[in-house]
PDB file of C-alpha atoms in Angstrom:
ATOM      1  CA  UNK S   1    -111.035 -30.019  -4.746  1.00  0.00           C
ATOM      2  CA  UNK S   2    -112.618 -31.826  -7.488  1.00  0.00           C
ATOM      3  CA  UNK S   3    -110.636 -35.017  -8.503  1.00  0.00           C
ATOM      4  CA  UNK S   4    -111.081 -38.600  -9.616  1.00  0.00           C
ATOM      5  CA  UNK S   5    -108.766 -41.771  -8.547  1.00  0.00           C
ATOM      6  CA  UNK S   6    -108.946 -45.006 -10.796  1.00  0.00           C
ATOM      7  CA  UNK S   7    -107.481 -48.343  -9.336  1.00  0.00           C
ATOM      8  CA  UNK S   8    -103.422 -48.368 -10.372  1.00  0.00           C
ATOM      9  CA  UNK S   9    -102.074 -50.207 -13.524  1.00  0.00           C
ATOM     10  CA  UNK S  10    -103.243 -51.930 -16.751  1.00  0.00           C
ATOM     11  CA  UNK S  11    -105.671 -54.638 -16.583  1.00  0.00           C
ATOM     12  CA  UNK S  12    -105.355 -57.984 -18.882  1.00  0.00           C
ATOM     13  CA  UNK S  13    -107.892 -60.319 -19.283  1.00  0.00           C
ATOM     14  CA  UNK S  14    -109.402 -63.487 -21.229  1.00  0.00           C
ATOM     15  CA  UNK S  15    -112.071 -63.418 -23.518  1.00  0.00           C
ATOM     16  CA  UNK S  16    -115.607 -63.376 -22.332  1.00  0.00           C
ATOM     17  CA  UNK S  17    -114.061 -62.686 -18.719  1.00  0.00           C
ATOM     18  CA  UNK S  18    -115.636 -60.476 -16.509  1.00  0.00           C
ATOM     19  CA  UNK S  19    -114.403 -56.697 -15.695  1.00  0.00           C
ATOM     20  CA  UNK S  20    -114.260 -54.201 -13.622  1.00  0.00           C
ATOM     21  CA  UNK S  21    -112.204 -50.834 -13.313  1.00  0.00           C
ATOM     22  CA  UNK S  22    -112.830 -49.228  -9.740  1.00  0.00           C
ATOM     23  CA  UNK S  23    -113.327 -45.091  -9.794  1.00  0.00           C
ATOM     24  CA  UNK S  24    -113.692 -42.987  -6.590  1.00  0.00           C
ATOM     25  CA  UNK S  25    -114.189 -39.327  -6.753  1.00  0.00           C
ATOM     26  CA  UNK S  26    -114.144 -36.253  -4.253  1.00  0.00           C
ATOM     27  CA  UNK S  27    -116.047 -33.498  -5.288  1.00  0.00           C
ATOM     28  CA  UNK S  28    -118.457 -30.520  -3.922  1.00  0.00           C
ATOM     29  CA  UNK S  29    -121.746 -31.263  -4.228  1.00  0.00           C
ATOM     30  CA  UNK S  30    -123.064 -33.775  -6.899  1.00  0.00           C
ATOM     31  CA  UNK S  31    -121.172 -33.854  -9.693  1.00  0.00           C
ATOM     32  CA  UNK S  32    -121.962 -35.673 -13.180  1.00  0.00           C
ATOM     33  CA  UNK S  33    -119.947 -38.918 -13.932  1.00  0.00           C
ATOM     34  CA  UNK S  34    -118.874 -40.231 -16.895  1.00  0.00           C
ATOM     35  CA  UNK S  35    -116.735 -43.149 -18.259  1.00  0.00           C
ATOM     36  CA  UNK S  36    -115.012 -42.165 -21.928  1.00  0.00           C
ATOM     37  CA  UNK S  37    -113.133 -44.948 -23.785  1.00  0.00           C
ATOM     38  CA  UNK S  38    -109.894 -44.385 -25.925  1.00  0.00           C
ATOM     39  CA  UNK S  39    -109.428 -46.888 -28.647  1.00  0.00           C
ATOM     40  CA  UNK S  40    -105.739 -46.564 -29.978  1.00  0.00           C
ATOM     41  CA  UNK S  41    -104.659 -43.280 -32.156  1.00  0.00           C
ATOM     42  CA  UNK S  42    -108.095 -42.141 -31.434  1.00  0.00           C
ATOM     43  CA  UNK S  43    -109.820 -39.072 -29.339  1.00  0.00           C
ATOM     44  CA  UNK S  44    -112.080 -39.859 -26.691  1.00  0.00           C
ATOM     45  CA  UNK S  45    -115.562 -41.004 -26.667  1.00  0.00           C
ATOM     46  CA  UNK S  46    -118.299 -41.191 -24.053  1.00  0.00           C
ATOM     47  CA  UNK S  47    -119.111 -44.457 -22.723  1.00  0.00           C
ATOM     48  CA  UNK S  48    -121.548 -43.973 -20.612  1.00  0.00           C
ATOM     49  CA  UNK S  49    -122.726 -41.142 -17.807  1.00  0.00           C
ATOM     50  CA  UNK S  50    -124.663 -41.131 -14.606  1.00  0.00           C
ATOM     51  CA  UNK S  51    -125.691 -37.198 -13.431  1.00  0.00           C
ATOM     52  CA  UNK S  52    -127.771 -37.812 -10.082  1.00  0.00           C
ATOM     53  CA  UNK S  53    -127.258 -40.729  -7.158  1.00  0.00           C
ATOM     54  CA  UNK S  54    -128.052 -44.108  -7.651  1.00  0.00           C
ATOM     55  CA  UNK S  55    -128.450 -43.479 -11.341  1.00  0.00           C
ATOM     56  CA  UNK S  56    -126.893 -46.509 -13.613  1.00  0.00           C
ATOM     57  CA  UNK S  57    -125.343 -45.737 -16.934  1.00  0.00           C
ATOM     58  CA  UNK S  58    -125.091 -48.428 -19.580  1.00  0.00           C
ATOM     59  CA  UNK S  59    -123.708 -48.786 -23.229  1.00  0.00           C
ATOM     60  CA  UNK S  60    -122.927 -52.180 -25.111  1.00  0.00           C
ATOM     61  CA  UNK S  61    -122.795 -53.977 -22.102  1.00  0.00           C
ATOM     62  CA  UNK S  62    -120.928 -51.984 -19.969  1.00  0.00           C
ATOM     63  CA  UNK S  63    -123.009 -50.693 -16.656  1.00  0.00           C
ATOM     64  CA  UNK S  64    -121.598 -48.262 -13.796  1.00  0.00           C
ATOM     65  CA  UNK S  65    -123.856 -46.927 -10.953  1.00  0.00           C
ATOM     66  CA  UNK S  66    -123.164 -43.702  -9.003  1.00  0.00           C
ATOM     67  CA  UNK S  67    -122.666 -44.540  -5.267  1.00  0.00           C
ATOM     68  CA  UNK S  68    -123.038 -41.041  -2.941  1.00  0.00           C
ATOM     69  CA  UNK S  69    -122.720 -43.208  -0.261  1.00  0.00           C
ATOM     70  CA  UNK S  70    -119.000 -44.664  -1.211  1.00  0.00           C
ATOM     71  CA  UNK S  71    -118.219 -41.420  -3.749  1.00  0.00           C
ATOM     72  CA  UNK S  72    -118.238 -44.936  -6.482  1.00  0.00           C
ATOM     73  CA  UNK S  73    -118.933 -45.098  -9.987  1.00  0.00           C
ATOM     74  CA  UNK S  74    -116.948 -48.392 -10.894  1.00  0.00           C
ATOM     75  CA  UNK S  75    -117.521 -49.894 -14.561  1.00  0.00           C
ATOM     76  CA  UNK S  76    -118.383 -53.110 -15.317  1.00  0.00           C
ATOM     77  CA  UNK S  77    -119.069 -55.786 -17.854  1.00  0.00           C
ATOM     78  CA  UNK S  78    -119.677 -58.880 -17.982  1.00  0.00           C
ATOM     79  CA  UNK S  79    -118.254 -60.448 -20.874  1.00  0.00           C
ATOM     80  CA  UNK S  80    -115.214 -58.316 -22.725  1.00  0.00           C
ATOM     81  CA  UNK S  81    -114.196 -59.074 -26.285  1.00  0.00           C
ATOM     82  CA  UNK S  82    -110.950 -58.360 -27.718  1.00  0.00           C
ATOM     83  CA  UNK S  83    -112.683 -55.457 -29.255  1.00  0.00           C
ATOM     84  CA  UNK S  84    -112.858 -53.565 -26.016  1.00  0.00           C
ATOM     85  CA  UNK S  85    -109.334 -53.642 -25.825  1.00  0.00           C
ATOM     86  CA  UNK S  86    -108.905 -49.584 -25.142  1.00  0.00           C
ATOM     87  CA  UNK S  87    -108.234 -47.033 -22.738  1.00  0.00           C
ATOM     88  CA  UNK S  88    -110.859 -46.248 -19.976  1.00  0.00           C
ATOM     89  CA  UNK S  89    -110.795 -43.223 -18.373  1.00  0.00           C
ATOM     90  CA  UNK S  90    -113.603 -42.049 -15.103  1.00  0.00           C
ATOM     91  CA  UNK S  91    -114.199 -38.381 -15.174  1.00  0.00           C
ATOM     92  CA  UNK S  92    -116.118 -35.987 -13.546  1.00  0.00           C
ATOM     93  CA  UNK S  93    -117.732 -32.619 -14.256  1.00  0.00           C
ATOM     94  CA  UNK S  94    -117.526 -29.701 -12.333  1.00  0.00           C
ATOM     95  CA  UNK S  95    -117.725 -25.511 -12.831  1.00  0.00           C
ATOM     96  CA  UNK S  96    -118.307 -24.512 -15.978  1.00  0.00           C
ATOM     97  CA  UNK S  97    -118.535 -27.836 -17.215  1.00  0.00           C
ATOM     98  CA  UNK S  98    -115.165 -28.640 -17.095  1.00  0.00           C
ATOM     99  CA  UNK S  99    -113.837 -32.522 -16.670  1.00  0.00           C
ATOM    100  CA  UNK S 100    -111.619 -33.795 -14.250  1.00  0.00           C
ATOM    101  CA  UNK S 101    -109.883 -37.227 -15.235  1.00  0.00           C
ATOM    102  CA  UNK S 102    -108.702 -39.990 -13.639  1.00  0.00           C
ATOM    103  CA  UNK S 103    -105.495 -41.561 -15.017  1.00  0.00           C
ATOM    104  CA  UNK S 104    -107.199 -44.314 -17.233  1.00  0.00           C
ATOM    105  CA  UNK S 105    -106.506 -48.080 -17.550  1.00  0.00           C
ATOM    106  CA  UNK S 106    -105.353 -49.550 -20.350  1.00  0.00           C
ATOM    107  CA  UNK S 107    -107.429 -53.107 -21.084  1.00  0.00           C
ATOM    108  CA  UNK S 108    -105.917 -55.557 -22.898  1.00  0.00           C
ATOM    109  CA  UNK S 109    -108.134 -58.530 -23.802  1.00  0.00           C
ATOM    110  CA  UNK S 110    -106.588 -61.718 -25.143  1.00  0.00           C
ATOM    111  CA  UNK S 111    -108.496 -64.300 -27.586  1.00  0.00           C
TER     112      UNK S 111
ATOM    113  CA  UNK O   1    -121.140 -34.647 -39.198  1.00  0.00           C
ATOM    114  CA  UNK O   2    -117.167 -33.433 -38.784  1.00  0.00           C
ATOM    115  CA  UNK O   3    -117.704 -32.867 -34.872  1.00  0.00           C
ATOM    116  CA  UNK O   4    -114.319 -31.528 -33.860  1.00  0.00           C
ATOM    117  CA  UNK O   5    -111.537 -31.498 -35.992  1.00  0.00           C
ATOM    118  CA  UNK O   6    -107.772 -30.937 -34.695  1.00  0.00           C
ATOM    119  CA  UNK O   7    -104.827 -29.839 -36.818  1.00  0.00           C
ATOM    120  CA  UNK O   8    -102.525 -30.228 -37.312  1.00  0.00           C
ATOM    121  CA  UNK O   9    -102.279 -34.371 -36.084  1.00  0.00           C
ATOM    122  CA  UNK O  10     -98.884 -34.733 -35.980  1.00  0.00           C
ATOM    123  CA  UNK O  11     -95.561 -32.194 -35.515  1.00  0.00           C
ATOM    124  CA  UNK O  12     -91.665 -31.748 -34.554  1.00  0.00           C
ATOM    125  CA  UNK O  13     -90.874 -28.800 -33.501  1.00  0.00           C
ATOM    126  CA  UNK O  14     -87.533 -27.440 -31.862  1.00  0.00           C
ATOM    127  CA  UNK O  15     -86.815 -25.907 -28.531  1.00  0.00           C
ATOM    128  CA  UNK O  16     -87.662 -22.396 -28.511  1.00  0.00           C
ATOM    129  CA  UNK O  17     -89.914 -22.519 -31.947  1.00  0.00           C
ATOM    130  CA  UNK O  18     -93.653 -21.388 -31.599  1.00  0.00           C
ATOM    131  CA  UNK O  19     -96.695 -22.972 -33.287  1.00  0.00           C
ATOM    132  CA  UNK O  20    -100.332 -22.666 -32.778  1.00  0.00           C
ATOM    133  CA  UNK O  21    -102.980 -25.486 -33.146  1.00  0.00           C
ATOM    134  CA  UNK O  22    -106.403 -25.272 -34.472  1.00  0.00           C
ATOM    135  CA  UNK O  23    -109.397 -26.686 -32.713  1.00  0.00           C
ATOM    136  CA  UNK O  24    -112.712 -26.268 -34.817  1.00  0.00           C
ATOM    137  CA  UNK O  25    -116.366 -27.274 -33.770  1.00  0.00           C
ATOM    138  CA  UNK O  26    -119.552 -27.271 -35.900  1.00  0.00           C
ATOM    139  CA  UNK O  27    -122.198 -28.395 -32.901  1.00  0.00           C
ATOM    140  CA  UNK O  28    -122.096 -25.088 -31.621  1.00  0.00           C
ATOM    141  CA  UNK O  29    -120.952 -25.906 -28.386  1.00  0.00           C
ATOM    142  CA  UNK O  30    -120.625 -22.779 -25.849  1.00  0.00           C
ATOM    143  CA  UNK O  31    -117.818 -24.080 -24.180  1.00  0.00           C
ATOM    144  CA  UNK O  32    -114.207 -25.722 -25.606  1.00  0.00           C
ATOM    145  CA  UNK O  33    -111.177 -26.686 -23.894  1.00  0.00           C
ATOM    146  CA  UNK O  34    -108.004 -27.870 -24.493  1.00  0.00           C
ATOM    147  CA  UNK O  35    -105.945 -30.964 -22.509  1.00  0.00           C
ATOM    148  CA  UNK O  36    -102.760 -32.847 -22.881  1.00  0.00           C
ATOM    149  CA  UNK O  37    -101.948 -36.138 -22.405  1.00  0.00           C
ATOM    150  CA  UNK O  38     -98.670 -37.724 -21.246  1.00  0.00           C
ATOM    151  CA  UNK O  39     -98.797 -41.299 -20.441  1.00  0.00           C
ATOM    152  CA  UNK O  40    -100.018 -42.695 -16.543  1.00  0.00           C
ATOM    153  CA  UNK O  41    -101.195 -38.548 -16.313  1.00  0.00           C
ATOM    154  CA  UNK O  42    -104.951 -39.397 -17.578  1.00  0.00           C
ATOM    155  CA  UNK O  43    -105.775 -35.540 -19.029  1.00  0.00           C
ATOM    156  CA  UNK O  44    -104.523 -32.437 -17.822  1.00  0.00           C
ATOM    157  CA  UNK O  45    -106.611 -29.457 -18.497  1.00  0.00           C
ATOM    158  CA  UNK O  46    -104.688 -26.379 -20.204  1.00  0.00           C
ATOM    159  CA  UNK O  47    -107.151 -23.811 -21.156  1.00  0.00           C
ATOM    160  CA  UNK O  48    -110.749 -23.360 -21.311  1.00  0.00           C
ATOM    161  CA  UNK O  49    -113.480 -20.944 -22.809  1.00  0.00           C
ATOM    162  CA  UNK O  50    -117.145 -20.553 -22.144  1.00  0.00           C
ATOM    163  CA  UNK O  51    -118.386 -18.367 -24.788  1.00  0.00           C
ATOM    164  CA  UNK O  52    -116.695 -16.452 -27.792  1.00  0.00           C
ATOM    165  CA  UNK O  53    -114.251 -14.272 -26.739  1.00  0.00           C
ATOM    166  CA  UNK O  54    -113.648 -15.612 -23.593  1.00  0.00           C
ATOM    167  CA  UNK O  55    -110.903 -17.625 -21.679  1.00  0.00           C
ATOM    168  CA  UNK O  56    -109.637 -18.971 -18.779  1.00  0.00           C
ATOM    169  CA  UNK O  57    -106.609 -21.006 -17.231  1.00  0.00           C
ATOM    170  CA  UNK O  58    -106.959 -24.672 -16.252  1.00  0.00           C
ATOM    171  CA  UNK O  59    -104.616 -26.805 -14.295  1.00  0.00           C
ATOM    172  CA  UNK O  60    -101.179 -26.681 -16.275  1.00  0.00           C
ATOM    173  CA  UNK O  61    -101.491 -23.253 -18.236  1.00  0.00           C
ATOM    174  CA  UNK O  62     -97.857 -22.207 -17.954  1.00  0.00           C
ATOM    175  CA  UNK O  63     -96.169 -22.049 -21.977  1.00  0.00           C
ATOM    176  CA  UNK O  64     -99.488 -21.183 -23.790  1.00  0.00           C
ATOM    177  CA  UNK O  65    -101.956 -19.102 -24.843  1.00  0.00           C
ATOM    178  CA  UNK O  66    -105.210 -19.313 -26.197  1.00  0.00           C
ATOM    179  CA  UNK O  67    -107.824 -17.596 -27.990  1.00  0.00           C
ATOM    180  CA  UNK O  68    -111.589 -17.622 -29.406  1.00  0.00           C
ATOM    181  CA  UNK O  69    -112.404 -15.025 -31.668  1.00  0.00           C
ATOM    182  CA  UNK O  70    -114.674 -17.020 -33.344  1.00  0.00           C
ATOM    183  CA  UNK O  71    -117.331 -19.191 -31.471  1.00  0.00           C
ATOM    184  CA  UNK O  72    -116.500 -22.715 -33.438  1.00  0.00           C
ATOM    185  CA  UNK O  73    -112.467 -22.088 -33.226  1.00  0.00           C
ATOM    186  CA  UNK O  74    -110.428 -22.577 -30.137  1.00  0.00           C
ATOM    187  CA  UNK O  75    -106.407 -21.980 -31.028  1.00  0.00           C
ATOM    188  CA  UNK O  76    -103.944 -23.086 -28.723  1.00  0.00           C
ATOM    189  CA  UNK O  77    -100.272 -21.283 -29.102  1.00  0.00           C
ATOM    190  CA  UNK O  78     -97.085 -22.175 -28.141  1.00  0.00           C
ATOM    191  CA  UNK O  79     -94.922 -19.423 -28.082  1.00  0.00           C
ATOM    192  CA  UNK O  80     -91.514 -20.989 -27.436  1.00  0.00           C
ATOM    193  CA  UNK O  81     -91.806 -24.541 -27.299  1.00  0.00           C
ATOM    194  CA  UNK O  82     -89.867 -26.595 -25.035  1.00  0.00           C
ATOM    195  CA  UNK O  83     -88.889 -30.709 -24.637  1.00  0.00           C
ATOM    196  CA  UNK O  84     -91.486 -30.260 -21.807  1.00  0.00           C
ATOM    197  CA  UNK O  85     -94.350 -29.486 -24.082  1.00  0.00           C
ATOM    198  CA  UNK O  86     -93.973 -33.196 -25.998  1.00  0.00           C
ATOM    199  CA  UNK O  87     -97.682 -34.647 -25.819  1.00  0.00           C
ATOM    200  CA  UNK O  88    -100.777 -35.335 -27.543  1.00  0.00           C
ATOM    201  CA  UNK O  89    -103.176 -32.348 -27.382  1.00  0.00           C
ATOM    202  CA  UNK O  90    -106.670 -32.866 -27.147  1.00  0.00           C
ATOM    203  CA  UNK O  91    -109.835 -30.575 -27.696  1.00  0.00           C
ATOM    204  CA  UNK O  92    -113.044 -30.940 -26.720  1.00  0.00           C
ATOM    205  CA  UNK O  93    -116.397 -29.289 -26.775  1.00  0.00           C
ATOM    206  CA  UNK O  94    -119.702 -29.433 -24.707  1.00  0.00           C
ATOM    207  CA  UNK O  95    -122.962 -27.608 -24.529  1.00  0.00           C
ATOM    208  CA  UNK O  96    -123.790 -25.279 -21.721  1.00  0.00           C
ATOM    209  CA  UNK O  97    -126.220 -27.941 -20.227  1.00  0.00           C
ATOM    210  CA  UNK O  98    -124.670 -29.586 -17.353  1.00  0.00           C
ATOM    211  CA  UNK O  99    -124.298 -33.245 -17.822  1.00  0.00           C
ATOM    212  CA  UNK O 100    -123.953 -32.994 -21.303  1.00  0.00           C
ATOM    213  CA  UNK O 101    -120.532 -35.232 -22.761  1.00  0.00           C
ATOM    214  CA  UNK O 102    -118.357 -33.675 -24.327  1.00  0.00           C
ATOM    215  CA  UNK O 103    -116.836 -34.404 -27.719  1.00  0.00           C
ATOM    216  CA  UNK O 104    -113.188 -34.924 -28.427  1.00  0.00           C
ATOM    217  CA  UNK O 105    -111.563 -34.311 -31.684  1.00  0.00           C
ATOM    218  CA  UNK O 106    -108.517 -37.375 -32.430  1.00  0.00           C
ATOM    219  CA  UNK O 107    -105.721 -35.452 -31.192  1.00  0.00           C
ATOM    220  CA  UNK O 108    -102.500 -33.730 -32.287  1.00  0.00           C
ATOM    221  CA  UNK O 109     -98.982 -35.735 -31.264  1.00  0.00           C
ATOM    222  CA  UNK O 110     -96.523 -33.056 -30.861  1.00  0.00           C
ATOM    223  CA  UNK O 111     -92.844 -33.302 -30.567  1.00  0.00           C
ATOM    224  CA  UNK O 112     -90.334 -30.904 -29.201  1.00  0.00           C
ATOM    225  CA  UNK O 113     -86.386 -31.744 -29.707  1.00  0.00           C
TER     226      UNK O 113
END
């Protein structure tokens, strides 16, 4: 089936620290990949996407890169502010352009 | 630009009452859906449609029902709620074009007691 795994519990970091939230996928074929970002008592919003191999999404600093190889698309950035505090969730898109999430990490950044 | 626009964004309900919730999109998007979320879950996906008049079950469809008469309108009913059905309710919408991203509207928190 078509499902996405993101690395287990919330992550809690400094200012100006460097992150990274690991996503893995199974899928058929080559699905799109996305990363959508929850900021508290708010809907989702896209972050960034990838939709072929080797392709690199970006969007106010964060990057991800989509890995056939390792079924990857792991988000990065390299210096969080307290304003990116938020929900991040992976997600993939398969028939009919439906989206298949992972369970999202909560990211707590501390001044 | 409204995007898409939930209501209502917050209700208690009892066991066994019914209540629908109103999903409306002005991007004309072909396709709408409708997920909850309950927490360390990520988003479940209820019900879907691809075109007006026209839906289909998603992962966790048991307790509602949908429908999309019009094309910019996607209701999602509860018939006889139940403590189960306590969540936040998403809709979203997305073009036909694959790799599109779809658009979320802020959400309805729902209570059952």
């Amino acid at each position: 089936g078509n499902s996405v795994t993101q690395m287990e519990g919330p992550v809690t970091l400094s200012e100006e620290a460097f992150l990274t939230i690991n996503c893995t996928y199974t899928a058929t074929g080559y699905p799109s990949l996305f990363w959508y970002v929850q900021y508290p008592g708010e809907g989702l919003q896209l972050l960034l996407k990838a939709t072929k191999a080797d392709d690199k999404g970006s969007n106010k600093g964060f990057e991800a890169t989509y890995r056939k190889e390792t079924t990857s698309f792991h988000l990065e950035k390299g210096s969080v502010q307290v304003s990116d505090s938020a929900v991040y969730f992976c997600a993939l898109s398969y028939g009919n352009n439906r989206l298949a999430f992972g369970k999202g990490n909560q990211v707590v950044v501390i001044p | 630009n409204a995007g898409v626009t939930q209501t209502p964004k917050f209700r208690v309900l009892k066991t066994g009452q019914s209540m629908t919730l109103l999903c409306a999109q002005d991007m004309n998007h072909e396709y709408m859906y409708w997920y909850r979320q309950d927490p360390g879950m990520g988003l479940r996906l209820i019900h879907y449609s691809v075109g007006e008049g026209t839906t289909a079950k998603g992962e966790v469809p048991d307790g509602y029902n949908v429908s999309r008469l019009k094309k910019q309108n996607f209701l999602l009913g509860l018939e006889s709620a139940a403590p189960s059905q306590t969540s936040v309710y998403f809709c979203a919408s997305r073009s036909f074009r694959e790799g599109t991203e779809a658009f979320f509207g802020q959400g309805t928190r729902l209570t059952v007691v």
